């Protein structure tokens, strides 16, 4: 397994260069603190594997513009930011996302519902590339000359969307919109590294409603569903909705919010402790990232070479 810290994606919107290094290393440390074992799964930084950028360019040249114009996230973010301040990277980043996937011949990709459209784009790109470059006698001759099998360059991935056991947590300021780290309002979300005092304050101030009691799945009460879902997600063991409602269903918001806040604090405390240990040992962290990049480069370079042979590039001797 490979876990990529996507620093190239992080610059698709204006960013602070002084914060990019720290946010990149912090993300990697959080992967490890959350339980990823580098002996079993490799963690690497996207820009440390040059094949990501190079394959993105090759795929961009095979991707029609109107496919990208249909991307909902581009439309949403460009409207919010204003067209004059939006860079080309925001328009083309779904192609980079496709490169991230295709380099490792992934056949199943875990994605949220909001990323399904981008996964479908990756599938479309595979089909188009295969039709354009991976067929015919000339393709087979190029492969034979390069000493590689004449297989299609990429595996067509399928979306793996977990329906059960995964909680979709919405914004603390609007139960109809997803919780997002890109939201300008920091009080709309719980950050993994938020101190206990901040978590308690955010939960205290989060949006609720005027109804009595708590209930799940009432369309008129998105905040109730969201906060119950959040409470369920941070339980030490999986619990049913009925079990949770038996505990908190008759509580007022004033009673439930402190219970929710303490459950979140308890859930994040061991992750935060481990994160601090990892982040303070930069030699260890950068060693893990180097090992991950070396391993990722080995696989990614083979896929990139296959694509370049298919497209007719001159091999480096």
PDB file of C-alpha atoms in Angstrom:
ATOM      1  CA  UNK A   1       0.000   0.000   0.000  1.00  0.00           C
ATOM      2  CA  UNK A   2       1.081   3.548  -0.723  1.00  0.00           C
ATOM      3  CA  UNK A   3       0.000   6.725   1.061  1.00  0.00           C
ATOM      4  CA  UNK A   4       0.891   9.940  -0.721  1.00  0.00           C
ATOM      5  CA  UNK A   5       1.182  13.393   0.853  1.00  0.00           C
ATOM      6  CA  UNK A   6      -0.118  15.478  -2.037  1.00  0.00           C
ATOM      7  CA  UNK A   7       1.968  18.644  -1.837  1.00  0.00           C
ATOM      8  CA  UNK A   8       1.509  19.291  -5.581  1.00  0.00           C
ATOM      9  CA  UNK A   9      -2.257  19.369  -5.104  1.00  0.00           C
ATOM     10  CA  UNK A  10      -1.760  21.753  -2.176  1.00  0.00           C
ATOM     11  CA  UNK A  11      -0.555  24.556  -4.468  1.00  0.00           C
ATOM     12  CA  UNK A  12      -3.530  24.581  -6.856  1.00  0.00           C
ATOM     13  CA  UNK A  13      -4.820  27.589  -4.888  1.00  0.00           C
ATOM     14  CA  UNK A  14      -2.653  30.488  -3.621  1.00  0.00           C
ATOM     15  CA  UNK A  15      -0.582  29.271  -0.691  1.00  0.00           C
ATOM     16  CA  UNK A  16       2.028  30.478   1.779  1.00  0.00           C
ATOM     17  CA  UNK A  17       5.427  28.990   0.827  1.00  0.00           C
ATOM     18  CA  UNK A  18       6.623  29.285   4.431  1.00  0.00           C
ATOM     19  CA  UNK A  19       3.831  26.949   5.536  1.00  0.00           C
ATOM     20  CA  UNK A  20       4.056  24.334   2.780  1.00  0.00           C
ATOM     21  CA  UNK A  21       7.015  22.432   4.239  1.00  0.00           C
ATOM     22  CA  UNK A  22       5.509  22.240   7.721  1.00  0.00           C
ATOM     23  CA  UNK A  23       2.046  21.253   6.492  1.00  0.00           C
ATOM     24  CA  UNK A  24       3.596  18.544   4.303  1.00  0.00           C
ATOM     25  CA  UNK A  25       5.635  17.030   7.131  1.00  0.00           C
ATOM     26  CA  UNK A  26       2.694  17.400   9.525  1.00  0.00           C
ATOM     27  CA  UNK A  27       0.448  15.458   7.152  1.00  0.00           C
ATOM     28  CA  UNK A  28       3.012  12.671   6.880  1.00  0.00           C
ATOM     29  CA  UNK A  29       3.397  12.532  10.657  1.00  0.00           C
ATOM     30  CA  UNK A  30      -0.378  12.340  11.056  1.00  0.00           C
ATOM     31  CA  UNK A  31      -0.544   9.352   8.692  1.00  0.00           C
ATOM     32  CA  UNK A  32       1.904   7.538  10.954  1.00  0.00           C
ATOM     33  CA  UNK A  33       0.300   8.734  14.184  1.00  0.00           C
ATOM     34  CA  UNK A  34      -3.079   7.473  12.992  1.00  0.00           C
ATOM     35  CA  UNK A  35      -1.672   3.962  12.724  1.00  0.00           C
ATOM     36  CA  UNK A  36      -0.076   3.469   9.308  1.00  0.00           C
ATOM     37  CA  UNK A  37       2.848   1.072   9.732  1.00  0.00           C
ATOM     38  CA  UNK A  38       5.710   2.080   7.391  1.00  0.00           C
ATOM     39  CA  UNK A  39       6.937  -1.521   7.449  1.00  0.00           C
ATOM     40  CA  UNK A  40       3.704  -2.580   5.722  1.00  0.00           C
ATOM     41  CA  UNK A  41       2.614   0.570   3.870  1.00  0.00           C
ATOM     42  CA  UNK A  42       4.834   3.197   2.286  1.00  0.00           C
ATOM     43  CA  UNK A  43       4.331   6.906   2.960  1.00  0.00           C
ATOM     44  CA  UNK A  44       5.894   9.406   0.552  1.00  0.00           C
ATOM     45  CA  UNK A  45       5.663  13.003  -0.624  1.00  0.00           C
ATOM     46  CA  UNK A  46       4.130  13.445  -4.062  1.00  0.00           C
ATOM     47  CA  UNK A  47       6.779  15.854  -5.383  1.00  0.00           C
ATOM     48  CA  UNK A  48       9.535  13.374  -4.404  1.00  0.00           C
ATOM     49  CA  UNK A  49       8.315  11.065  -7.177  1.00  0.00           C
ATOM     50  CA  UNK A  50       8.806  13.063 -10.419  1.00  0.00           C
ATOM     51  CA  UNK A  51       6.715  10.589 -12.413  1.00  0.00           C
ATOM     52  CA  UNK A  52       3.572  12.175 -10.951  1.00  0.00           C
ATOM     53  CA  UNK A  53       4.245  15.508 -12.651  1.00  0.00           C
ATOM     54  CA  UNK A  54       5.537  14.006 -15.877  1.00  0.00           C
ATOM     55  CA  UNK A  55       2.648  11.587 -16.333  1.00  0.00           C
ATOM     56  CA  UNK A  56       0.224  14.410 -15.548  1.00  0.00           C
ATOM     57  CA  UNK A  57       1.589  16.297 -18.562  1.00  0.00           C
ATOM     58  CA  UNK A  58       1.344  13.274 -20.843  1.00  0.00           C
ATOM     59  CA  UNK A  59      -2.233  12.606 -19.769  1.00  0.00           C
ATOM     60  CA  UNK A  60      -3.140  16.291 -20.072  1.00  0.00           C
ATOM     61  CA  UNK A  61      -2.185  16.140 -23.733  1.00  0.00           C
ATOM     62  CA  UNK A  62      -4.626  13.248 -24.217  1.00  0.00           C
ATOM     63  CA  UNK A  63      -7.501  14.747 -22.188  1.00  0.00           C
ATOM     64  CA  UNK A  64     -10.129  16.930 -23.919  1.00  0.00           C
ATOM     65  CA  UNK A  65     -10.741  20.285 -22.252  1.00  0.00           C
ATOM     66  CA  UNK A  66     -14.498  19.770 -22.156  1.00  0.00           C
ATOM     67  CA  UNK A  67     -14.001  16.761 -19.858  1.00  0.00           C
ATOM     68  CA  UNK A  68     -12.348  19.050 -17.302  1.00  0.00           C
ATOM     69  CA  UNK A  69     -14.911  21.811 -17.772  1.00  0.00           C
ATOM     70  CA  UNK A  70     -17.532  19.422 -16.418  1.00  0.00           C
ATOM     71  CA  UNK A  71     -15.744  18.942 -13.092  1.00  0.00           C
ATOM     72  CA  UNK A  72     -18.051  20.198 -10.335  1.00  0.00           C
ATOM     73  CA  UNK A  73     -15.314  21.010  -7.815  1.00  0.00           C
ATOM     74  CA  UNK A  74     -13.559  23.272 -10.328  1.00  0.00           C
ATOM     75  CA  UNK A  75     -16.796  25.152 -10.935  1.00  0.00           C
ATOM     76  CA  UNK A  76     -17.471  25.547  -7.214  1.00  0.00           C
ATOM     77  CA  UNK A  77     -13.981  26.645  -6.206  1.00  0.00           C
ATOM     78  CA  UNK A  78     -13.468  28.975  -9.180  1.00  0.00           C
ATOM     79  CA  UNK A  79     -16.786  30.688  -8.467  1.00  0.00           C
ATOM     80  CA  UNK A  80     -15.833  31.231  -4.840  1.00  0.00           C
ATOM     81  CA  UNK A  81     -12.307  32.455  -5.633  1.00  0.00           C
ATOM     82  CA  UNK A  82     -13.146  34.489  -8.727  1.00  0.00           C
ATOM     83  CA  UNK A  83     -11.973  33.562 -12.198  1.00  0.00           C
ATOM     84  CA  UNK A  84      -9.186  36.159 -12.256  1.00  0.00           C
ATOM     85  CA  UNK A  85      -7.395  34.600  -9.266  1.00  0.00           C
ATOM     86  CA  UNK A  86      -7.798  30.949 -10.269  1.00  0.00           C
ATOM     87  CA  UNK A  87      -4.718  29.236 -11.672  1.00  0.00           C
ATOM     88  CA  UNK A  88      -4.606  26.639 -14.441  1.00  0.00           C
ATOM     89  CA  UNK A  89      -3.607  24.072 -11.815  1.00  0.00           C
ATOM     90  CA  UNK A  90      -7.096  24.122 -10.308  1.00  0.00           C
ATOM     91  CA  UNK A  91      -8.534  23.337 -13.744  1.00  0.00           C
ATOM     92  CA  UNK A  92      -6.131  20.497 -14.522  1.00  0.00           C
ATOM     93  CA  UNK A  93      -5.581  18.965 -11.080  1.00  0.00           C
ATOM     94  CA  UNK A  94      -8.043  16.102 -11.773  1.00  0.00           C
ATOM     95  CA  UNK A  95      -5.528  14.942 -14.397  1.00  0.00           C
ATOM     96  CA  UNK A  96      -2.800  14.964 -11.751  1.00  0.00           C
ATOM     97  CA  UNK A  97      -5.138  12.963  -9.544  1.00  0.00           C
ATOM     98  CA  UNK A  98      -5.540  10.475 -12.383  1.00  0.00           C
ATOM     99  CA  UNK A  99      -1.746  10.238 -12.680  1.00  0.00           C
ATOM    100  CA  UNK A 100      -1.506   9.618  -8.914  1.00  0.00           C
ATOM    101  CA  UNK A 101      -3.786   6.609  -9.324  1.00  0.00           C
ATOM    102  CA  UNK A 102      -2.634   5.206 -12.649  1.00  0.00           C
ATOM    103  CA  UNK A 103       1.073   5.199 -11.829  1.00  0.00           C
ATOM    104  CA  UNK A 104       0.535   2.383  -9.324  1.00  0.00           C
ATOM    105  CA  UNK A 105      -1.814   0.253 -11.452  1.00  0.00           C
ATOM    106  CA  UNK A 106      -4.523   0.504  -8.779  1.00  0.00           C
ATOM    107  CA  UNK A 107      -7.627  -1.486  -9.698  1.00  0.00           C
ATOM    108  CA  UNK A 108      -9.763  -0.263  -6.775  1.00  0.00           C
ATOM    109  CA  UNK A 109      -9.585   3.202  -5.275  1.00  0.00           C
ATOM    110  CA  UNK A 110     -11.268   4.264  -2.007  1.00  0.00           C
ATOM    111  CA  UNK A 111     -13.001   7.590  -2.668  1.00  0.00           C
ATOM    112  CA  UNK A 112     -15.760   9.666  -1.146  1.00  0.00           C
ATOM    113  CA  UNK A 113     -18.910  10.459  -3.081  1.00  0.00           C
ATOM    114  CA  UNK A 114     -17.538  13.946  -3.801  1.00  0.00           C
ATOM    115  CA  UNK A 115     -14.528  12.421  -5.598  1.00  0.00           C
ATOM    116  CA  UNK A 116     -16.430   9.873  -7.673  1.00  0.00           C
ATOM    117  CA  UNK A 117     -16.505  12.251 -10.651  1.00  0.00           C
ATOM    118  CA  UNK A 118     -12.712  12.528 -10.613  1.00  0.00           C
ATOM    119  CA  UNK A 119     -12.356   8.750 -10.465  1.00  0.00           C
ATOM    120  CA  UNK A 120     -14.666   8.450 -13.465  1.00  0.00           C
ATOM    121  CA  UNK A 121     -12.438  10.946 -15.287  1.00  0.00           C
ATOM    122  CA  UNK A 122      -9.437   8.718 -14.580  1.00  0.00           C
ATOM    123  CA  UNK A 123     -11.328   5.775 -16.086  1.00  0.00           C
ATOM    124  CA  UNK A 124     -12.203   7.825 -19.182  1.00  0.00           C
ATOM    125  CA  UNK A 125      -8.565   8.863 -19.571  1.00  0.00           C
ATOM    126  CA  UNK A 126      -7.434   5.226 -19.406  1.00  0.00           C
ATOM    127  CA  UNK A 127      -9.862   4.239 -22.155  1.00  0.00           C
ATOM    128  CA  UNK A 128      -8.883   7.160 -24.378  1.00  0.00           C
ATOM    129  CA  UNK A 129      -5.152   6.603 -23.868  1.00  0.00           C
ATOM    130  CA  UNK A 130      -5.543   2.892 -24.593  1.00  0.00           C
ATOM    131  CA  UNK A 131      -7.443   3.583 -27.812  1.00  0.00           C
ATOM    132  CA  UNK A 132      -4.936   6.205 -28.943  1.00  0.00           C
ATOM    133  CA  UNK A 133      -1.614   4.590 -28.035  1.00  0.00           C
ATOM    134  CA  UNK A 134      -1.920   0.971 -26.825  1.00  0.00           C
ATOM    135  CA  UNK A 135      -3.175  -0.742 -29.948  1.00  0.00           C
ATOM    136  CA  UNK A 136      -1.862  -1.929 -33.297  1.00  0.00           C
ATOM    137  CA  UNK A 137       1.271  -3.432 -34.729  1.00  0.00           C
ATOM    138  CA  UNK A 138       3.318  -0.244 -34.376  1.00  0.00           C
ATOM    139  CA  UNK A 139       2.629  -0.211 -30.625  1.00  0.00           C
ATOM    140  CA  UNK A 140       3.768  -3.821 -30.302  1.00  0.00           C
ATOM    141  CA  UNK A 141       6.954  -3.051 -32.243  1.00  0.00           C
ATOM    142  CA  UNK A 142       7.755  -0.110 -29.954  1.00  0.00           C
ATOM    143  CA  UNK A 143       7.257  -2.323 -26.905  1.00  0.00           C
ATOM    144  CA  UNK A 144       9.443  -5.077 -28.349  1.00  0.00           C
ATOM    145  CA  UNK A 145      12.196  -2.581 -29.152  1.00  0.00           C
ATOM    146  CA  UNK A 146      12.004  -1.200 -25.584  1.00  0.00           C
ATOM    147  CA  UNK A 147      11.989  -4.692 -24.066  1.00  0.00           C
ATOM    148  CA  UNK A 148       8.651  -4.330 -22.269  1.00  0.00           C
ATOM    149  CA  UNK A 149       5.374  -6.314 -22.568  1.00  0.00           C
ATOM    150  CA  UNK A 150       2.822  -4.957 -25.045  1.00  0.00           C
ATOM    151  CA  UNK A 151       0.126  -4.609 -22.409  1.00  0.00           C
ATOM    152  CA  UNK A 152      -2.046  -1.492 -21.999  1.00  0.00           C
ATOM    153  CA  UNK A 153      -0.113   1.139 -20.071  1.00  0.00           C
ATOM    154  CA  UNK A 154      -2.712   1.542 -17.340  1.00  0.00           C
ATOM    155  CA  UNK A 155      -5.194  -0.449 -15.269  1.00  0.00           C
ATOM    156  CA  UNK A 156      -8.726   0.958 -15.340  1.00  0.00           C
ATOM    157  CA  UNK A 157      -9.592   1.651 -11.685  1.00  0.00           C
ATOM    158  CA  UNK A 158     -12.945   1.151 -10.012  1.00  0.00           C
ATOM    159  CA  UNK A 159     -14.357   3.259  -7.189  1.00  0.00           C
ATOM    160  CA  UNK A 160     -14.450   1.629  -3.778  1.00  0.00           C
ATOM    161  CA  UNK A 161     -16.990   3.576  -1.717  1.00  0.00           C
ATOM    162  CA  UNK A 162     -17.560   2.272   1.784  1.00  0.00           C
ATOM    163  CA  UNK A 163     -21.252   2.465   2.638  1.00  0.00           C
ATOM    164  CA  UNK A 164     -21.159   1.009   6.138  1.00  0.00           C
ATOM    165  CA  UNK A 165     -18.816   1.839   8.983  1.00  0.00           C
ATOM    166  CA  UNK A 166     -17.601   5.120   7.517  1.00  0.00           C
ATOM    167  CA  UNK A 167     -19.037   8.367   8.840  1.00  0.00           C
ATOM    168  CA  UNK A 168     -19.557  11.353   6.577  1.00  0.00           C
ATOM    169  CA  UNK A 169     -19.128  14.248   8.972  1.00  0.00           C
ATOM    170  CA  UNK A 170     -20.624  17.566   7.962  1.00  0.00           C
ATOM    171  CA  UNK A 171     -19.701  21.143   8.837  1.00  0.00           C
ATOM    172  CA  UNK A 172     -20.181  22.314  12.419  1.00  0.00           C
ATOM    173  CA  UNK A 173     -21.597  25.567  11.055  1.00  0.00           C
ATOM    174  CA  UNK A 174     -23.935  24.009   8.475  1.00  0.00           C
ATOM    175  CA  UNK A 175     -25.135  20.423   8.736  1.00  0.00           C
ATOM    176  CA  UNK A 176     -25.884  20.294   4.999  1.00  0.00           C
ATOM    177  CA  UNK A 177     -22.315  20.902   3.843  1.00  0.00           C
ATOM    178  CA  UNK A 178     -19.395  18.556   4.402  1.00  0.00           C
ATOM    179  CA  UNK A 179     -16.696  19.334   6.939  1.00  0.00           C
ATOM    180  CA  UNK A 180     -13.696  20.649   5.003  1.00  0.00           C
ATOM    181  CA  UNK A 181     -10.226  21.827   5.901  1.00  0.00           C
ATOM    182  CA  UNK A 182     -10.446  24.354   3.055  1.00  0.00           C
ATOM    183  CA  UNK A 183     -13.353  26.185   4.715  1.00  0.00           C
ATOM    184  CA  UNK A 184     -12.231  29.677   5.742  1.00  0.00           C
ATOM    185  CA  UNK A 185     -14.122  29.279   9.037  1.00  0.00           C
ATOM    186  CA  UNK A 186     -11.952  27.207  11.371  1.00  0.00           C
ATOM    187  CA  UNK A 187     -14.935  26.719  13.675  1.00  0.00           C
ATOM    188  CA  UNK A 188     -16.671  24.727  10.933  1.00  0.00           C
ATOM    189  CA  UNK A 189     -14.452  21.708  11.622  1.00  0.00           C
ATOM    190  CA  UNK A 190     -12.482  19.709  14.158  1.00  0.00           C
ATOM    191  CA  UNK A 191      -8.810  19.520  13.216  1.00  0.00           C
ATOM    192  CA  UNK A 192      -6.973  16.402  14.356  1.00  0.00           C
ATOM    193  CA  UNK A 193      -4.404  18.518  16.197  1.00  0.00           C
ATOM    194  CA  UNK A 194      -6.860  20.904  17.863  1.00  0.00           C
ATOM    195  CA  UNK A 195      -6.099  21.212  21.615  1.00  0.00           C
ATOM    196  CA  UNK A 196      -8.835  19.999  23.992  1.00  0.00           C
ATOM    197  CA  UNK A 197      -9.804  23.576  24.909  1.00  0.00           C
ATOM    198  CA  UNK A 198     -10.325  24.477  21.258  1.00  0.00           C
ATOM    199  CA  UNK A 199     -12.376  21.332  20.614  1.00  0.00           C
ATOM    200  CA  UNK A 200     -14.637  22.082  23.568  1.00  0.00           C
ATOM    201  CA  UNK A 201     -15.089  25.659  22.386  1.00  0.00           C
ATOM    202  CA  UNK A 202     -15.910  24.607  18.832  1.00  0.00           C
ATOM    203  CA  UNK A 203     -18.512  22.101  19.970  1.00  0.00           C
ATOM    204  CA  UNK A 204     -19.974  24.632  22.397  1.00  0.00           C
ATOM    205  CA  UNK A 205     -20.455  27.119  19.544  1.00  0.00           C
ATOM    206  CA  UNK A 206     -21.479  24.701  16.776  1.00  0.00           C
ATOM    207  CA  UNK A 207     -24.844  25.111  15.078  1.00  0.00           C
ATOM    208  CA  UNK A 208     -27.816  23.199  16.495  1.00  0.00           C
ATOM    209  CA  UNK A 209     -31.608  23.619  16.255  1.00  0.00           C
ATOM    210  CA  UNK A 210     -34.635  24.495  18.374  1.00  0.00           C
ATOM    211  CA  UNK A 211     -36.123  20.984  18.547  1.00  0.00           C
ATOM    212  CA  UNK A 212     -36.251  19.005  21.798  1.00  0.00           C
ATOM    213  CA  UNK A 213     -34.218  15.834  22.145  1.00  0.00           C
ATOM    214  CA  UNK A 214     -31.876  14.287  19.586  1.00  0.00           C
ATOM    215  CA  UNK A 215     -32.714  12.152  16.573  1.00  0.00           C
ATOM    216  CA  UNK A 216     -31.088  10.719  13.470  1.00  0.00           C
ATOM    217  CA  UNK A 217     -32.133  11.127   9.823  1.00  0.00           C
ATOM    218  CA  UNK A 218     -34.765  13.835  10.209  1.00  0.00           C
ATOM    219  CA  UNK A 219     -34.350  15.993   7.058  1.00  0.00           C
ATOM    220  CA  UNK A 220     -35.441  19.023   9.072  1.00  0.00           C
ATOM    221  CA  UNK A 221     -32.604  18.442  11.543  1.00  0.00           C
ATOM    222  CA  UNK A 222     -29.316  18.056   9.625  1.00  0.00           C
ATOM    223  CA  UNK A 223     -27.283  19.325  12.587  1.00  0.00           C
ATOM    224  CA  UNK A 224     -28.756  16.689  14.903  1.00  0.00           C
ATOM    225  CA  UNK A 225     -27.883  13.921  12.456  1.00  0.00           C
ATOM    226  CA  UNK A 226     -24.404  15.358  11.961  1.00  0.00           C
ATOM    227  CA  UNK A 227     -23.494  15.678  15.643  1.00  0.00           C
ATOM    228  CA  UNK A 228     -24.861  12.231  16.440  1.00  0.00           C
ATOM    229  CA  UNK A 229     -22.833  10.837  13.526  1.00  0.00           C
ATOM    230  CA  UNK A 230     -19.741  12.570  14.871  1.00  0.00           C
ATOM    231  CA  UNK A 231     -20.406  11.137  18.331  1.00  0.00           C
ATOM    232  CA  UNK A 232     -20.822   7.672  16.834  1.00  0.00           C
ATOM    233  CA  UNK A 233     -17.558   7.997  14.892  1.00  0.00           C
ATOM    234  CA  UNK A 234     -15.456   8.665  17.998  1.00  0.00           C
ATOM    235  CA  UNK A 235     -16.779   5.796  20.127  1.00  0.00           C
ATOM    236  CA  UNK A 236     -14.116   3.317  21.338  1.00  0.00           C
ATOM    237  CA  UNK A 237     -16.204   0.470  19.899  1.00  0.00           C
ATOM    238  CA  UNK A 238     -18.808   0.422  17.144  1.00  0.00           C
ATOM    239  CA  UNK A 239     -22.290   1.130  18.460  1.00  0.00           C
ATOM    240  CA  UNK A 240     -25.701   1.030  16.842  1.00  0.00           C
ATOM    241  CA  UNK A 241     -27.829   4.138  16.372  1.00  0.00           C
ATOM    242  CA  UNK A 242     -30.359   2.681  18.790  1.00  0.00           C
ATOM    243  CA  UNK A 243     -27.728   2.192  21.478  1.00  0.00           C
ATOM    244  CA  UNK A 244     -26.473   5.757  21.117  1.00  0.00           C
ATOM    245  CA  UNK A 245     -29.974   7.231  21.184  1.00  0.00           C
ATOM    246  CA  UNK A 246     -30.727   5.244  24.318  1.00  0.00           C
ATOM    247  CA  UNK A 247     -27.816   7.064  25.938  1.00  0.00           C
ATOM    248  CA  UNK A 248     -28.227  10.616  24.616  1.00  0.00           C
ATOM    249  CA  UNK A 249     -31.558  10.816  22.776  1.00  0.00           C
ATOM    250  CA  UNK A 250     -33.385  12.606  25.612  1.00  0.00           C
ATOM    251  CA  UNK A 251     -30.595  15.083  26.308  1.00  0.00           C
ATOM    252  CA  UNK A 252     -30.823  18.789  25.603  1.00  0.00           C
ATOM    253  CA  UNK A 253     -28.159  20.398  23.423  1.00  0.00           C
ATOM    254  CA  UNK A 254     -26.656  21.896  26.566  1.00  0.00           C
ATOM    255  CA  UNK A 255     -26.279  18.408  28.033  1.00  0.00           C
ATOM    256  CA  UNK A 256     -25.118  16.658  24.876  1.00  0.00           C
ATOM    257  CA  UNK A 257     -22.457  19.093  23.694  1.00  0.00           C
ATOM    258  CA  UNK A 258     -20.061  18.516  26.650  1.00  0.00           C
ATOM    259  CA  UNK A 259     -20.492  14.752  26.267  1.00  0.00           C
ATOM    260  CA  UNK A 260     -19.669  15.010  22.559  1.00  0.00           C
ATOM    261  CA  UNK A 261     -16.685  17.279  23.170  1.00  0.00           C
ATOM    262  CA  UNK A 262     -15.133  14.935  25.751  1.00  0.00           C
ATOM    263  CA  UNK A 263     -15.638  11.939  23.453  1.00  0.00           C
ATOM    264  CA  UNK A 264     -13.775  13.752  20.648  1.00  0.00           C
ATOM    265  CA  UNK A 265     -10.964  14.808  23.002  1.00  0.00           C
ATOM    266  CA  UNK A 266     -10.545  11.230  24.250  1.00  0.00           C
ATOM    267  CA  UNK A 267     -10.555   9.852  20.706  1.00  0.00           C
ATOM    268  CA  UNK A 268      -7.879  12.249  19.438  1.00  0.00           C
ATOM    269  CA  UNK A 269      -5.612  12.248  22.495  1.00  0.00           C
ATOM    270  CA  UNK A 270      -3.533   9.126  21.619  1.00  0.00           C
ATOM    271  CA  UNK A 271      -3.153  10.301  17.998  1.00  0.00           C
ATOM    272  CA  UNK A 272      -1.981  13.732  19.150  1.00  0.00           C
ATOM    273  CA  UNK A 273       0.482  12.187  21.602  1.00  0.00           C
ATOM    274  CA  UNK A 274       1.973   9.913  18.956  1.00  0.00           C
ATOM    275  CA  UNK A 275       2.048  12.778  16.441  1.00  0.00           C
ATOM    276  CA  UNK A 276       4.122  14.897  18.825  1.00  0.00           C
ATOM    277  CA  UNK A 277       6.626  12.057  19.257  1.00  0.00           C
ATOM    278  CA  UNK A 278       6.973  11.536  15.492  1.00  0.00           C
ATOM    279  CA  UNK A 279       7.124  15.223  14.595  1.00  0.00           C
ATOM    280  CA  UNK A 280       9.897  15.824  17.127  1.00  0.00           C
ATOM    281  CA  UNK A 281      11.995  13.030  15.573  1.00  0.00           C
ATOM    282  CA  UNK A 282      12.539  14.578  12.149  1.00  0.00           C
ATOM    283  CA  UNK A 283      15.347  12.153  11.296  1.00  0.00           C
ATOM    284  CA  UNK A 284      12.942   9.239  11.661  1.00  0.00           C
ATOM    285  CA  UNK A 285      10.148  10.991   9.757  1.00  0.00           C
ATOM    286  CA  UNK A 286      12.313  11.982   6.810  1.00  0.00           C
ATOM    287  CA  UNK A 287      13.807   8.493   6.759  1.00  0.00           C
ATOM    288  CA  UNK A 288      10.323   6.990   6.424  1.00  0.00           C
ATOM    289  CA  UNK A 289       9.516   9.446   3.619  1.00  0.00           C
ATOM    290  CA  UNK A 290      12.755   8.687   1.761  1.00  0.00           C
ATOM    291  CA  UNK A 291      12.128   4.951   1.994  1.00  0.00           C
ATOM    292  CA  UNK A 292       8.585   5.496   0.758  1.00  0.00           C
ATOM    293  CA  UNK A 293       9.691   7.676  -2.152  1.00  0.00           C
ATOM    294  CA  UNK A 294      12.356   5.162  -3.204  1.00  0.00           C
ATOM    295  CA  UNK A 295       9.778   2.373  -3.253  1.00  0.00           C
ATOM    296  CA  UNK A 296       7.166   4.489  -5.051  1.00  0.00           C
ATOM    297  CA  UNK A 297       9.699   5.659  -7.630  1.00  0.00           C
ATOM    298  CA  UNK A 298      10.530   2.080  -8.537  1.00  0.00           C
ATOM    299  CA  UNK A 299       6.922   1.282  -9.442  1.00  0.00           C
ATOM    300  CA  UNK A 300       5.959   4.674 -10.862  1.00  0.00           C
ATOM    301  CA  UNK A 301       8.945   4.845 -13.214  1.00  0.00           C
ATOM    302  CA  UNK A 302       7.946   1.551 -14.842  1.00  0.00           C
ATOM    303  CA  UNK A 303       4.418   2.802 -15.553  1.00  0.00           C
ATOM    304  CA  UNK A 304       5.724   6.127 -16.829  1.00  0.00           C
ATOM    305  CA  UNK A 305       8.179   4.352 -19.135  1.00  0.00           C
ATOM    306  CA  UNK A 306       5.369   2.187 -20.517  1.00  0.00           C
ATOM    307  CA  UNK A 307       3.292   5.278 -21.288  1.00  0.00           C
ATOM    308  CA  UNK A 308       6.229   7.042 -22.958  1.00  0.00           C
ATOM    309  CA  UNK A 309       7.013   4.019 -25.104  1.00  0.00           C
ATOM    310  CA  UNK A 310       3.351   3.824 -26.119  1.00  0.00           C
ATOM    311  CA  UNK A 311       3.369   7.496 -27.114  1.00  0.00           C
ATOM    312  CA  UNK A 312       6.550   7.108 -29.142  1.00  0.00           C
ATOM    313  CA  UNK A 313       9.149   8.972 -27.056  1.00  0.00           C
ATOM    314  CA  UNK A 314      12.798   8.215 -27.668  1.00  0.00           C
ATOM    315  CA  UNK A 315      14.174   6.034 -24.871  1.00  0.00           C
ATOM    316  CA  UNK A 316      17.037   7.424 -22.850  1.00  0.00           C
ATOM    317  CA  UNK A 317      20.222   5.408 -23.359  1.00  0.00           C
TER     318      UNK A 317
END
